[in-house]
Short mmCIF file of C-alpha atoms and ligand atoms in Angstrom, two decimals:
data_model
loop_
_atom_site.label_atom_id
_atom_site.label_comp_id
_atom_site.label_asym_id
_atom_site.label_seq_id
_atom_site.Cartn_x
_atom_site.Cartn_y
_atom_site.Cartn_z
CA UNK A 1 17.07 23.66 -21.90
CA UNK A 2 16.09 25.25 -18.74
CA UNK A 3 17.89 23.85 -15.71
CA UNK A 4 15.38 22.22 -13.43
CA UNK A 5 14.60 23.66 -10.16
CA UNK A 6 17.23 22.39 -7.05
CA UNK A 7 15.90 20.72 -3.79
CA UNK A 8 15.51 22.67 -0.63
CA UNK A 9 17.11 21.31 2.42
CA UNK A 10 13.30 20.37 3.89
CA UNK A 11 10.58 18.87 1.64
CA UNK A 12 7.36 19.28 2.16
CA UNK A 13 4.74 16.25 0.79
CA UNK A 14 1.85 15.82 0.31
CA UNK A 15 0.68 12.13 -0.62
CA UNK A 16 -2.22 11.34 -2.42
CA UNK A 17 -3.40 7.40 -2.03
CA UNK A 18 -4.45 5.30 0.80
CA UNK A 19 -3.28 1.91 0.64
CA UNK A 20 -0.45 -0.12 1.31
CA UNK A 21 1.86 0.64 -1.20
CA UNK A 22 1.21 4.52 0.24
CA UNK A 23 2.01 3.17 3.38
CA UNK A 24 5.64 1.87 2.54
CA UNK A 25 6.10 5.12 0.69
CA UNK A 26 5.15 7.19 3.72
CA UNK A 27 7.40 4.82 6.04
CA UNK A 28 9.84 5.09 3.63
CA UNK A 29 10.10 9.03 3.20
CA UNK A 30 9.98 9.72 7.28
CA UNK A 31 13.51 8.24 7.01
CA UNK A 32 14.64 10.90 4.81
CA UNK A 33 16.86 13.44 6.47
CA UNK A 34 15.46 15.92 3.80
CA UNK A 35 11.88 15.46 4.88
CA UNK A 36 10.51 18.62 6.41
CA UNK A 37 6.13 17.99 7.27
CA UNK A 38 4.09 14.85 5.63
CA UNK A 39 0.30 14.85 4.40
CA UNK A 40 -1.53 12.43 3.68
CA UNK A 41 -4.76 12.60 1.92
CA UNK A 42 -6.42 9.06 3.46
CA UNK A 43 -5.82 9.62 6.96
CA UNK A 44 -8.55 7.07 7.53
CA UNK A 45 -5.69 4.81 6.82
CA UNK A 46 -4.04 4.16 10.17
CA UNK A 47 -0.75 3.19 9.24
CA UNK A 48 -0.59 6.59 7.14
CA UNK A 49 -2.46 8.65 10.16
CA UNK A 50 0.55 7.40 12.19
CA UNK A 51 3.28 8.83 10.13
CA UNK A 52 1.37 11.94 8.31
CA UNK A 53 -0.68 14.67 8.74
CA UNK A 54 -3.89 14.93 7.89
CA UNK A 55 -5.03 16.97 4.56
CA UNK A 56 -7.60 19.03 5.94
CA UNK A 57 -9.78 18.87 3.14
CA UNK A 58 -11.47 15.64 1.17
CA UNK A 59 -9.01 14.69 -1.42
CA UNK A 60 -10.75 15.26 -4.75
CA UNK A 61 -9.11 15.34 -8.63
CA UNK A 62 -13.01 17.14 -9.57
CA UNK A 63 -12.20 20.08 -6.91
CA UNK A 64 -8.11 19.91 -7.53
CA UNK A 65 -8.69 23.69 -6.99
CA UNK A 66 -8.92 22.87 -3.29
CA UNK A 67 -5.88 20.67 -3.42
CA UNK A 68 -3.81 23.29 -5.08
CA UNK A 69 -4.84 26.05 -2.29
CA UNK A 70 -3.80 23.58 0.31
CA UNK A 71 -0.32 23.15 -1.31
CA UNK A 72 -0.19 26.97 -1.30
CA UNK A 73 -1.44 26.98 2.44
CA UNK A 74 1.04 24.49 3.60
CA UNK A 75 3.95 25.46 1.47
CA UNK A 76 3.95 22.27 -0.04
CA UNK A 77 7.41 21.53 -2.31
CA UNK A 78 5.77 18.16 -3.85
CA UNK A 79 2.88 15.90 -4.23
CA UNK A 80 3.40 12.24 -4.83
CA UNK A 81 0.65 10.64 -6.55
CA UNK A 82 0.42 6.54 -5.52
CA UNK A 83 -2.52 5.20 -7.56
CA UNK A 84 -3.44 5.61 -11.27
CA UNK A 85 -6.77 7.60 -11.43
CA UNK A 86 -6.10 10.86 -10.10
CA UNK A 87 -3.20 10.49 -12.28
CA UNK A 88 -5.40 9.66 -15.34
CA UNK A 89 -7.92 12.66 -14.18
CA UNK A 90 -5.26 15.11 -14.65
CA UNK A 91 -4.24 15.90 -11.39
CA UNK A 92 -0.63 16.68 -12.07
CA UNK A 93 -1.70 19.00 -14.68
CA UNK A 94 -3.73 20.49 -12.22
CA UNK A 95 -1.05 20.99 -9.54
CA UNK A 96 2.30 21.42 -11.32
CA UNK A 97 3.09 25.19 -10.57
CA UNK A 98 6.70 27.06 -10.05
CA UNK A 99 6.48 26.51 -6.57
CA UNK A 100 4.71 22.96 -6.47
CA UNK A 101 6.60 19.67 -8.06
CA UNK A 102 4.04 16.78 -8.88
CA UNK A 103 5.71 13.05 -8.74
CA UNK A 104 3.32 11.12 -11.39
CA UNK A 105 2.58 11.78 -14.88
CA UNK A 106 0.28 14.17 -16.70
CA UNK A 107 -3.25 13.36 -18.14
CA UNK A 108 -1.78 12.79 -21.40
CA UNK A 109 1.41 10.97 -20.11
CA UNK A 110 -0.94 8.77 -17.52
CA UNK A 111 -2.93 7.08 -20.64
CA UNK A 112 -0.19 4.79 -21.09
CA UNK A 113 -2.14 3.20 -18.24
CA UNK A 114 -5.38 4.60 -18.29
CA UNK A 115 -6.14 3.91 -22.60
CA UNK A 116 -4.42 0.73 -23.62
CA UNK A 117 -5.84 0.99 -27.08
CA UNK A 118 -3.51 4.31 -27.48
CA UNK A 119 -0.95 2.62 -25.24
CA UNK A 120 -0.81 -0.36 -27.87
CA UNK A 121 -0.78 1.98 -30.78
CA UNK A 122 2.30 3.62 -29.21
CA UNK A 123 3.95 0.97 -28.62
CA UNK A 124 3.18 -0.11 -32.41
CA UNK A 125 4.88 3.14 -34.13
CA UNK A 126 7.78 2.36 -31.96
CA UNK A 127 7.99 -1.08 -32.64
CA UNK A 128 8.49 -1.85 -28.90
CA UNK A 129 7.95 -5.64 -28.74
CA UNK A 130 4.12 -6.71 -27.36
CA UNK A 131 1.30 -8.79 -28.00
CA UNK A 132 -0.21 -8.22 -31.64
CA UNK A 133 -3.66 -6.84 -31.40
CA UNK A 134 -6.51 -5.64 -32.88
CA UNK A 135 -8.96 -2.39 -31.49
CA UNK A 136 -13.55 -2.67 -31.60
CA UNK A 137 -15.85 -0.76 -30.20
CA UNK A 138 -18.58 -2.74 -32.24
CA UNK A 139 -19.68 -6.28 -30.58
CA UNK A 140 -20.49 -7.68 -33.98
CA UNK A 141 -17.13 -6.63 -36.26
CA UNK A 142 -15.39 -7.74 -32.80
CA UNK A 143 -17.21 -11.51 -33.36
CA UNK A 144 -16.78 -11.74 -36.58
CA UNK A 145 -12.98 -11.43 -36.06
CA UNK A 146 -12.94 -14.32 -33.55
CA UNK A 147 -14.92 -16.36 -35.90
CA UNK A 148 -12.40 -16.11 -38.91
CA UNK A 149 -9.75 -17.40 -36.58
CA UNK A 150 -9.35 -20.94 -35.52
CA UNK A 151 -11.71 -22.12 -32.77
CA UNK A 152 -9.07 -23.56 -30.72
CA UNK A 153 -6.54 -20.11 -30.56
CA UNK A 154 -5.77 -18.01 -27.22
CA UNK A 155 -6.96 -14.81 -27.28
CA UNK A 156 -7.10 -12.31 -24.47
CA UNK A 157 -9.48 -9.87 -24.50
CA UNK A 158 -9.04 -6.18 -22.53
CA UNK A 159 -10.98 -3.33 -21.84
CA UNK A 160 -9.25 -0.10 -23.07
CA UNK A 161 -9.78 2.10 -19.80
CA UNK A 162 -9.17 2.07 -16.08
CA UNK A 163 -11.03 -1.26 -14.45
CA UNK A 164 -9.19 -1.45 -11.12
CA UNK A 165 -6.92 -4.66 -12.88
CA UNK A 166 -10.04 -6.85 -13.52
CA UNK A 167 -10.34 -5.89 -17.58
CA UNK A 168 -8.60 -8.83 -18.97
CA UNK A 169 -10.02 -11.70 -19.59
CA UNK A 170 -7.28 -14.28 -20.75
CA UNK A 171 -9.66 -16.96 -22.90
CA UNK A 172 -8.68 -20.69 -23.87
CA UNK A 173 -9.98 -20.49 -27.45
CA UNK A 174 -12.83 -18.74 -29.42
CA UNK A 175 -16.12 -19.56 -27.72
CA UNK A 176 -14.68 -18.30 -24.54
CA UNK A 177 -13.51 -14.91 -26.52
CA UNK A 178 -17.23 -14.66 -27.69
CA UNK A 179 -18.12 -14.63 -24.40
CA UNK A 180 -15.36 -11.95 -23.22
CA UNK A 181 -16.64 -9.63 -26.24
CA UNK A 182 -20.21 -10.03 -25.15
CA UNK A 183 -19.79 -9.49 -21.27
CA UNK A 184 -17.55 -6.43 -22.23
CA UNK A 185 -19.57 -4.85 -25.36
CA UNK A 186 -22.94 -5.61 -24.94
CA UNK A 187 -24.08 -6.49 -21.07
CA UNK A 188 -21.25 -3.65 -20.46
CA UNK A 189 -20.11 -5.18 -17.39
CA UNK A 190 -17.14 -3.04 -17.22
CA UNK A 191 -19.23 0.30 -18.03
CA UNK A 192 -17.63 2.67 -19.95
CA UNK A 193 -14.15 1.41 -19.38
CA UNK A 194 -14.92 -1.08 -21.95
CA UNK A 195 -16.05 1.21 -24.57
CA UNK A 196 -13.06 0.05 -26.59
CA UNK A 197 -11.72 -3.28 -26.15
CA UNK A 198 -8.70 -4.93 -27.50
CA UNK A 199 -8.26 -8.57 -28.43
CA UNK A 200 -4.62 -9.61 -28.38
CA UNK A 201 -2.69 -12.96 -28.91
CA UNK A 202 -2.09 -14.85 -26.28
CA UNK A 203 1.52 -14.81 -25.05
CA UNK A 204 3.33 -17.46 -22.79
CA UNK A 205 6.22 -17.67 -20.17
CA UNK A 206 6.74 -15.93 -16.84
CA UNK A 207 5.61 -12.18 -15.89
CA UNK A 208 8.32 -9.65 -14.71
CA UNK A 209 7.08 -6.29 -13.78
CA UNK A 210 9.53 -3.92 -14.17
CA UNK A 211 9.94 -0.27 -12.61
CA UNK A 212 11.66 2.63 -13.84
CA UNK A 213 12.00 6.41 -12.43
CA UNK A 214 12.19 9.23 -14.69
CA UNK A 215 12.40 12.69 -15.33
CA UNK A 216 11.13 12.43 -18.37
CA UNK A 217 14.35 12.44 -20.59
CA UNK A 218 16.60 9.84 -17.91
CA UNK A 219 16.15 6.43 -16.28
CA UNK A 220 16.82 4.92 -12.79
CA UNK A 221 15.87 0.81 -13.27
CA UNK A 222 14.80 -0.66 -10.01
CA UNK A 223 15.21 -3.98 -8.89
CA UNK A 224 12.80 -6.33 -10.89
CA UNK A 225 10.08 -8.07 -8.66
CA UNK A 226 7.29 -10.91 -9.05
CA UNK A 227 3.60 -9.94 -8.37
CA UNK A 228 0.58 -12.75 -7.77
CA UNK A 229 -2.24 -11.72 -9.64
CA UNK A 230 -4.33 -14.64 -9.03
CA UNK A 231 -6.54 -14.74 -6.02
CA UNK A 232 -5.52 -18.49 -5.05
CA UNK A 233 -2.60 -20.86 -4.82
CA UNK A 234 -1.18 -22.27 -7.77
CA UNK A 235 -2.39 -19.49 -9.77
CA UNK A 236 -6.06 -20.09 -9.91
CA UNK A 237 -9.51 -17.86 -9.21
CA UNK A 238 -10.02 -14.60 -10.33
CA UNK A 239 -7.82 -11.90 -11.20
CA UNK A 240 -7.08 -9.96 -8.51
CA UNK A 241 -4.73 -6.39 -7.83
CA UNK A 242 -2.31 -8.21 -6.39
CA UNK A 243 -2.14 -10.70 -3.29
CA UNK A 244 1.87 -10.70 -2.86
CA UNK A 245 4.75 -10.42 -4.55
CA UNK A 246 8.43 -11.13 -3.93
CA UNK A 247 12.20 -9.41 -5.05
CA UNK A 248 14.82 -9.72 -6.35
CA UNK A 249 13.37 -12.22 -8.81
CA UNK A 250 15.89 -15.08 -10.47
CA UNK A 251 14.21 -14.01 -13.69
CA UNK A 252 16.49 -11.60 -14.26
CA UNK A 253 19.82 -10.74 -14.76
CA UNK A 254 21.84 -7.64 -16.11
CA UNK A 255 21.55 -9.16 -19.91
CA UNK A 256 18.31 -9.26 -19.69
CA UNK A 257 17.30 -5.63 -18.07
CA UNK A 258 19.35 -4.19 -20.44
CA UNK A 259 17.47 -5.58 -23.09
CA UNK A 260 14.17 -4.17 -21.53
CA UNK A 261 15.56 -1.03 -21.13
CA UNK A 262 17.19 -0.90 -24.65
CA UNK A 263 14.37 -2.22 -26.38
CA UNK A 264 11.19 -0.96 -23.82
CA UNK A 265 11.63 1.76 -21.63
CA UNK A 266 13.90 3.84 -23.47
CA UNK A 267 11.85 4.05 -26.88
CA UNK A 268 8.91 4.18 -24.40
CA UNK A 269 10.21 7.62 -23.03
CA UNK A 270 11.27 8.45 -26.66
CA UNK A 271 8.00 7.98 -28.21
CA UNK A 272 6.40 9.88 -25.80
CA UNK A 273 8.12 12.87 -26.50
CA UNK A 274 8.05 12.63 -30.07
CA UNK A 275 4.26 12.92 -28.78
CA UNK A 276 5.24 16.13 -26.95
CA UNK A 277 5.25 14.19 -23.67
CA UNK A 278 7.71 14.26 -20.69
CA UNK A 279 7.13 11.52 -18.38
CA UNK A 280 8.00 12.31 -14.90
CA UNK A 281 7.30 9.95 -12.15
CA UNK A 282 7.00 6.14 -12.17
CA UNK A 283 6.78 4.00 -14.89
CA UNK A 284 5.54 0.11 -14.79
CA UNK A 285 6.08 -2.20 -17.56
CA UNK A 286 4.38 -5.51 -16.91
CA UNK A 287 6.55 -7.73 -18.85
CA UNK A 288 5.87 -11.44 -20.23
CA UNK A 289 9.47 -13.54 -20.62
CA UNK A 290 8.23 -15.21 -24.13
CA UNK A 291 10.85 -17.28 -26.03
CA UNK A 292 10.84 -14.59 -28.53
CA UNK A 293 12.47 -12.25 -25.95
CA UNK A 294 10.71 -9.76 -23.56
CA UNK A 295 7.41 -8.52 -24.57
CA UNK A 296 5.26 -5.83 -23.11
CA UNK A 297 1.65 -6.63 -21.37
CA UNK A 298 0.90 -3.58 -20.09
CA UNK A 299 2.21 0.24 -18.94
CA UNK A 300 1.48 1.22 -15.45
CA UNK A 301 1.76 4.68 -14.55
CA UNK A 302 2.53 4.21 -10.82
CA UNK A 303 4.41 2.18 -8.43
CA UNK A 304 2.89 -1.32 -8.47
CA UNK A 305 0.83 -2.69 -5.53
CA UNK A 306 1.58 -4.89 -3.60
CA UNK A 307 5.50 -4.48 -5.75
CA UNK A 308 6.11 -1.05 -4.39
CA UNK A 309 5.78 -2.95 -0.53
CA UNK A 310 8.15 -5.59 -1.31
CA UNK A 311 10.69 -3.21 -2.93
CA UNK A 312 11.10 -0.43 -0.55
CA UNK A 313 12.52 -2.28 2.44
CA UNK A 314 15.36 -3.42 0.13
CA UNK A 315 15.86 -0.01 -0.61
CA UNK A 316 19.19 1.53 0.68
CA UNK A 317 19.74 5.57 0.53
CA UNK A 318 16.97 8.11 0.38
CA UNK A 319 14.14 7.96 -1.94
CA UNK A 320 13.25 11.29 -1.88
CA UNK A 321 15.45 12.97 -3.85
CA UNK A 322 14.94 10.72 -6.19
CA UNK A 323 11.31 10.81 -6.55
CA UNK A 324 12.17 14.94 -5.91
CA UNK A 325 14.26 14.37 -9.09
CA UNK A 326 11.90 12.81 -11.39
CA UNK A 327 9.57 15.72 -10.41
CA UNK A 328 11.98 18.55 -11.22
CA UNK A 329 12.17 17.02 -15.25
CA UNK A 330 14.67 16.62 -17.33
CA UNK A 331 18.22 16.70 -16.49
CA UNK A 332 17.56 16.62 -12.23
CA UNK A 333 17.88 12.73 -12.35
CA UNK A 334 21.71 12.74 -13.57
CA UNK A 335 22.72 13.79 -10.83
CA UNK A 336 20.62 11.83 -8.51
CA UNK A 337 22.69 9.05 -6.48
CA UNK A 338 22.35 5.17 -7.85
CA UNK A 339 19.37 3.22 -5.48
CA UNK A 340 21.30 0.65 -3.56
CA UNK A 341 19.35 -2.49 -2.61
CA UNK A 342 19.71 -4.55 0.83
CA UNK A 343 20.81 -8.05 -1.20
CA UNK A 344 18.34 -10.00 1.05
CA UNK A 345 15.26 -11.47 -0.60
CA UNK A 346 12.08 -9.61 0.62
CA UNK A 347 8.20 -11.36 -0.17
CA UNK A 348 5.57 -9.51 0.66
CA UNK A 349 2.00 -11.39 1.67
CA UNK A 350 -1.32 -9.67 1.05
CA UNK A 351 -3.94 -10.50 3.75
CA UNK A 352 -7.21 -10.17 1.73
CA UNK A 353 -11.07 -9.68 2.77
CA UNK A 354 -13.79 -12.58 2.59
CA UNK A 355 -14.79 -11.99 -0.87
CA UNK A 356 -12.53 -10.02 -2.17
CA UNK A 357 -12.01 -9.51 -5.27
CA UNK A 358 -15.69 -8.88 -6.41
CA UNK A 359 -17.26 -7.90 -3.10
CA UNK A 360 -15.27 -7.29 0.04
CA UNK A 361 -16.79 -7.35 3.30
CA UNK A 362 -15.77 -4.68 5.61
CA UNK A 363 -16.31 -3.94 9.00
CA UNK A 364 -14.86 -7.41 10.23
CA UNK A 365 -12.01 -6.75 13.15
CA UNK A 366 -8.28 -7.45 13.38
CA UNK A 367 -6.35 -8.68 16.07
CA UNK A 368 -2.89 -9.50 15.80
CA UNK A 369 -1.11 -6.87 14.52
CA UNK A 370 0.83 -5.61 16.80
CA UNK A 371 2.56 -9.12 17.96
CA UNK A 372 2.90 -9.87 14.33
CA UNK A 373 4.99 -6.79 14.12
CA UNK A 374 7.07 -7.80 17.08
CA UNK A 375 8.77 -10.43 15.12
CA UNK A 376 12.06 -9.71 13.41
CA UNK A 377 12.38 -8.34 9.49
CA UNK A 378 8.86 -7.73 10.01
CA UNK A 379 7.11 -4.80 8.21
CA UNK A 380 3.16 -4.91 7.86
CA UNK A 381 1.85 -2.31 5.98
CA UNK A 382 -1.93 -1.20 5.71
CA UNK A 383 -3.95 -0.95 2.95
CA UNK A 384 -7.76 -1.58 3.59
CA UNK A 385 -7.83 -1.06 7.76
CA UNK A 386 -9.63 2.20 9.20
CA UNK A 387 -10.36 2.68 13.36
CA UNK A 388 -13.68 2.25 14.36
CA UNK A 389 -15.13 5.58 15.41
CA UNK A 390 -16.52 4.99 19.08
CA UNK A 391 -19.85 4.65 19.34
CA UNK A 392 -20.85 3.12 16.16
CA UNK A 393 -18.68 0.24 16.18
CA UNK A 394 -18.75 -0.81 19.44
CA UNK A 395 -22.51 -1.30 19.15
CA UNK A 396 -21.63 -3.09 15.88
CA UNK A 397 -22.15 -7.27 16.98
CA UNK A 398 -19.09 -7.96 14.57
CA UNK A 399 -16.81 -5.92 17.24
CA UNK A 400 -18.43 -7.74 20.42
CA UNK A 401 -15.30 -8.90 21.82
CA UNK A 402 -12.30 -7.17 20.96
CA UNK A 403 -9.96 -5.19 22.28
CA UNK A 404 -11.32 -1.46 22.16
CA UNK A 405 -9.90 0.36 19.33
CA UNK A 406 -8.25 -2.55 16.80
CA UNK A 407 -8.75 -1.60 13.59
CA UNK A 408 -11.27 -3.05 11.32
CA UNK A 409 -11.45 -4.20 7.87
CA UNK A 410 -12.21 -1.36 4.87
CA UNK A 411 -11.43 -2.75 1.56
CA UNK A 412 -9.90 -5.89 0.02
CA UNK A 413 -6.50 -5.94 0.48
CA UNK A 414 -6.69 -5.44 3.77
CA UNK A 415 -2.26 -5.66 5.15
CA UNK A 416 0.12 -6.51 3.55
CA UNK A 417 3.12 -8.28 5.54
CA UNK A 418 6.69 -8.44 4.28
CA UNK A 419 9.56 -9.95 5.64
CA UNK A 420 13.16 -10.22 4.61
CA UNK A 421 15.18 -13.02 4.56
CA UNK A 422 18.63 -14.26 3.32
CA UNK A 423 16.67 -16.52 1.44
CA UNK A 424 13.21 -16.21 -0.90
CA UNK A 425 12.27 -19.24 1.34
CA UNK A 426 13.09 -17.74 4.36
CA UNK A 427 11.39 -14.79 3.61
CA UNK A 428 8.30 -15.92 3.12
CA UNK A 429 8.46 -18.12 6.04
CA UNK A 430 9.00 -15.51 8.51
CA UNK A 431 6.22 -13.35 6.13
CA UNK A 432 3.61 -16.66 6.92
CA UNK A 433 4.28 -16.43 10.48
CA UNK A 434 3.72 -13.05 10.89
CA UNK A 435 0.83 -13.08 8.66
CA UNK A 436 -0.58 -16.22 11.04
CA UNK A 437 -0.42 -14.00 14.08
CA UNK A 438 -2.68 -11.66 12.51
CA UNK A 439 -6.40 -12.82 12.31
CA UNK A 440 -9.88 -11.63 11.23
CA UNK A 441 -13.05 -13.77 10.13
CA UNK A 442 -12.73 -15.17 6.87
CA UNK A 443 -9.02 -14.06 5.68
CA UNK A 444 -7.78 -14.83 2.45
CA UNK A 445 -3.83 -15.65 1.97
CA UNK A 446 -1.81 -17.33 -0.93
CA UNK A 447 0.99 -19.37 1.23
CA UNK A 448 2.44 -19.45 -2.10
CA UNK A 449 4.19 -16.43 -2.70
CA UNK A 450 7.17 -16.97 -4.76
CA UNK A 451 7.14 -20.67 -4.36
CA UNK A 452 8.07 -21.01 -8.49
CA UNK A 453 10.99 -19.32 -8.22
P1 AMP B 1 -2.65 -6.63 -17.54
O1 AMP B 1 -3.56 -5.93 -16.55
O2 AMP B 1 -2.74 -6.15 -18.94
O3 AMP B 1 -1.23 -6.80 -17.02
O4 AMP B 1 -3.18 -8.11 -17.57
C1 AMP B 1 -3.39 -8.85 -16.39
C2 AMP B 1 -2.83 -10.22 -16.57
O5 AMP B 1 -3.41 -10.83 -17.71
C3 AMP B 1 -1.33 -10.21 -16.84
O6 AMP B 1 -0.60 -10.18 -15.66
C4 AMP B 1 -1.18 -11.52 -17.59
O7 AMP B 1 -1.12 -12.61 -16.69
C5 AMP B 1 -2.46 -11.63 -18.38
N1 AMP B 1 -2.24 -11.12 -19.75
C6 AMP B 1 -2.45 -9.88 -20.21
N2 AMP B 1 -2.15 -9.79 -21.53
C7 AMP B 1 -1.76 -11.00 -21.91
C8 AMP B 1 -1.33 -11.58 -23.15
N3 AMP B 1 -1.27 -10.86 -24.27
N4 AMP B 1 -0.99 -12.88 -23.16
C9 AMP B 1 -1.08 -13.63 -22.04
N5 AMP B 1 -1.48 -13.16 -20.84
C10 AMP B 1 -1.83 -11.87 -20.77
N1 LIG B 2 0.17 -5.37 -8.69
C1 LIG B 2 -0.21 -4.93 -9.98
C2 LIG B 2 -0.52 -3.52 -10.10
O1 LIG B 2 -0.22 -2.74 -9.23
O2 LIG B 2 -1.08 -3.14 -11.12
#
């Protein structure tokens, strides 16, 4: 096997994604001794304008040509790839050259994530332990299924490709899987990303999610965290991306991760290069704690959101020869060093739009952040914030008022604040205050984070 390429003394990055778990990464990597310049491709983003250069081009995965001459331009060493589409558009394929290293799975690789029906079949051949399931494309054969079950089983119903974590719908029994089938196959809510859909049984118990590095051949396990999927307290509204999530978790325990890793990751890696696949980057197992032992609810093929945010201030050491590793392939982890974690609790709290998750208003400005980030163990990271460009804005009757130049709201997660304590209590105490401090019209929190464990 040919020995994989060795790290120069100065990396050069470029970093493709603009939210918050981008954010920690950035904050994260300027740490790193080995760093040499930063890009970002969302300099929009202020917290990632502050620590990284801007790309000097739109970031596109249809024109990756233009991405690849920048890399060539700016002597980039490696491009870390946060979220999953440019992944699942091919954009490593697209950049991976002797000189460039791409953190973040190929096309093929990246439909772990972005083609659960393959994903599931996968997982199948390897008998890596997951929900049974079945695969339609036809509304009608998909019905008629549901129909010869009993009325009163659990069913969740997915749509196969990429739908920004809103394609599940988890249904009580089998009128309210009719409905799923129909809102997926035939009104084609989810376009074509419910082409395919997959109806699985319903499993039950508590949700790990669980990351691993690799270089395609070895595995570094981080620490297991907790994500909040729901938009409200106690676990109710709409699924959402994320609105916080918390680490370690009490969940788990050495028995159990080597059990995941033993009986999950491992023959995940394995199976995919029986399929001629090396995985290098990230990968995210979303895992459901059933009493028949861990089971698998979905791949990710990236850091998780809002989990990367609550994991990287725990993190001791550098991260980037490590995520330099898992770029170089096979063989360049081994001899990575083991990720120490800070053995305080960290919870991170996702301060979310008014109406988020199905329609976000933007535009709405923020005050607060900057006390908020005066407080101890405090680290607020931005995900859906931009500056107002002068002019516009300050004609704009939602920024009467304000102090010139706080940023305004652009998406639906708009910060996310984490705080570490010695406690998970105390963590997300100091988290609540800071995220109290910081105010715009209509903000949605969950006060809740981690209050089960
Ligand atoms: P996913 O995007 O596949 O992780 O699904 C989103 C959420 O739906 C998960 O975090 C679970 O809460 C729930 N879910 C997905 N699949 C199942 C399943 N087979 N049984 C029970 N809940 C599920
Ligand atoms: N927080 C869940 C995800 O990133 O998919």
């Amino acid at each position: 096997m040919p020995r994989p390429p060795i790290i120069p003394d100065r990396v050069n990055i470029l970093l493709v994604g603009g939210g918050g778990r981008e954010h920690a990464l950035a904050w994260k990597l300027k740490q790193s001794k080995r760093l040499g310049r930063l890009f970002t491709t969302h300099p929009q983003n202020p917290g990632l304008a502050a620590l990284a250069r801007p790309m000097d081009a739109p970031f596109s995965t249809k024109e990756a040509y233009r991405v690849a001459q920048f890399c060539i331009r700016e002597k980039i060493d490696l491009v870390i790839v946060g979220p999953e589409e440019p992944l699942a558009e091919g954009i490593a394929d697209a950049l991976t050259n002797p000189d460039v290293l791409v953190f973040g799975p190929t096309k093929a690789a990246a439909m772990l994530e972005a083609d659960k029906a393959w994903s599931k079949r996968l997982m199948r051949s390897s008998l890596i332990p997951t929900a049974e399931a079945r695969f339609f494309k036809d509304a009608k054969e998909a019905a008629k299924y549901i129909r010869s079950r009993e009325e009163t089983e659990s069913h969740v119903v997915k749509a196969a490709g990429l739908a920004k974590g809103k394609g599940v719908i988890v249904c009580k029994n089998g009128p309210e899987a009719l409905d799923a089938i129909r809102r997926m196959l035939i009104e084609r809510e989810f376009g074509d990303a419910a082409d395919e859909i997959i109806i699985e049984e319903r499993l039950e118990g508590p949700e790990v999610s669980v990351f691993a590095l690799t270089d395609g051949r070895d595995l570094v396990i981080l620490d297991a965290c907790q994500d909040h999927k729901r938009l409200r307290e106690n676990d109710e509204g709409p699924n959402t991306g994320g609105m916080g999530a918390f680490s370690p978790t009490p969940l788990m325990n050495a028995k159990l991760m080597n059990e995941v890793q033993g009986k999950i990751l491992v023959p995940t890696i394995d199976a995919l290069r029986r399929e001629g696949i090396e995985y290098r980057g990230l990968l995210y197992a979303g895992i459901m704690l059933t009493p028949a032992g861990p089971k698998v609810l979905e791949f990710n093929v990236r850091f998780g959101d809002p989990e990367c945010q609550t994991l990287v201030p725990r993190m001791k050491g550098d991260l980037l020869p490590l995520l330099w590793a898992c770029a170089a392939g096979p063989g360049a982890l081994a001899n990575a060093d083991d990720v120490e974690w800070d053995s305080r609790h960290s919870c991170c709290i996702v301060l979310a739009s008014p109406g988020y998750p199905e329609n976000p208003r933007v535009g709405l400005p923020i005050e607060g952040i900057a006390e908020a980030e005066k407080l101890p163990d405090i680290r607020i990271f931005h995900a859906g914030t931009t500056l107002p460009t002068l002019g516009k804005s300050e004609s704009s009757s939602e920024s009467r008022g304000r102090a010139p130049g706080a940023p305004l709201t652009s998406g639906g997660r708009v910060l996310n604040v984490v705080a570490l304590g010695s406690s998970l209590r105390e963590a997300r105490d100091k988290a609540l205050s800071a995220a109290d401090l910081i105010q715009f019209e209509g903000k949605q929190v969950r006060r809740d984070i981690g209050a089960k464990a």
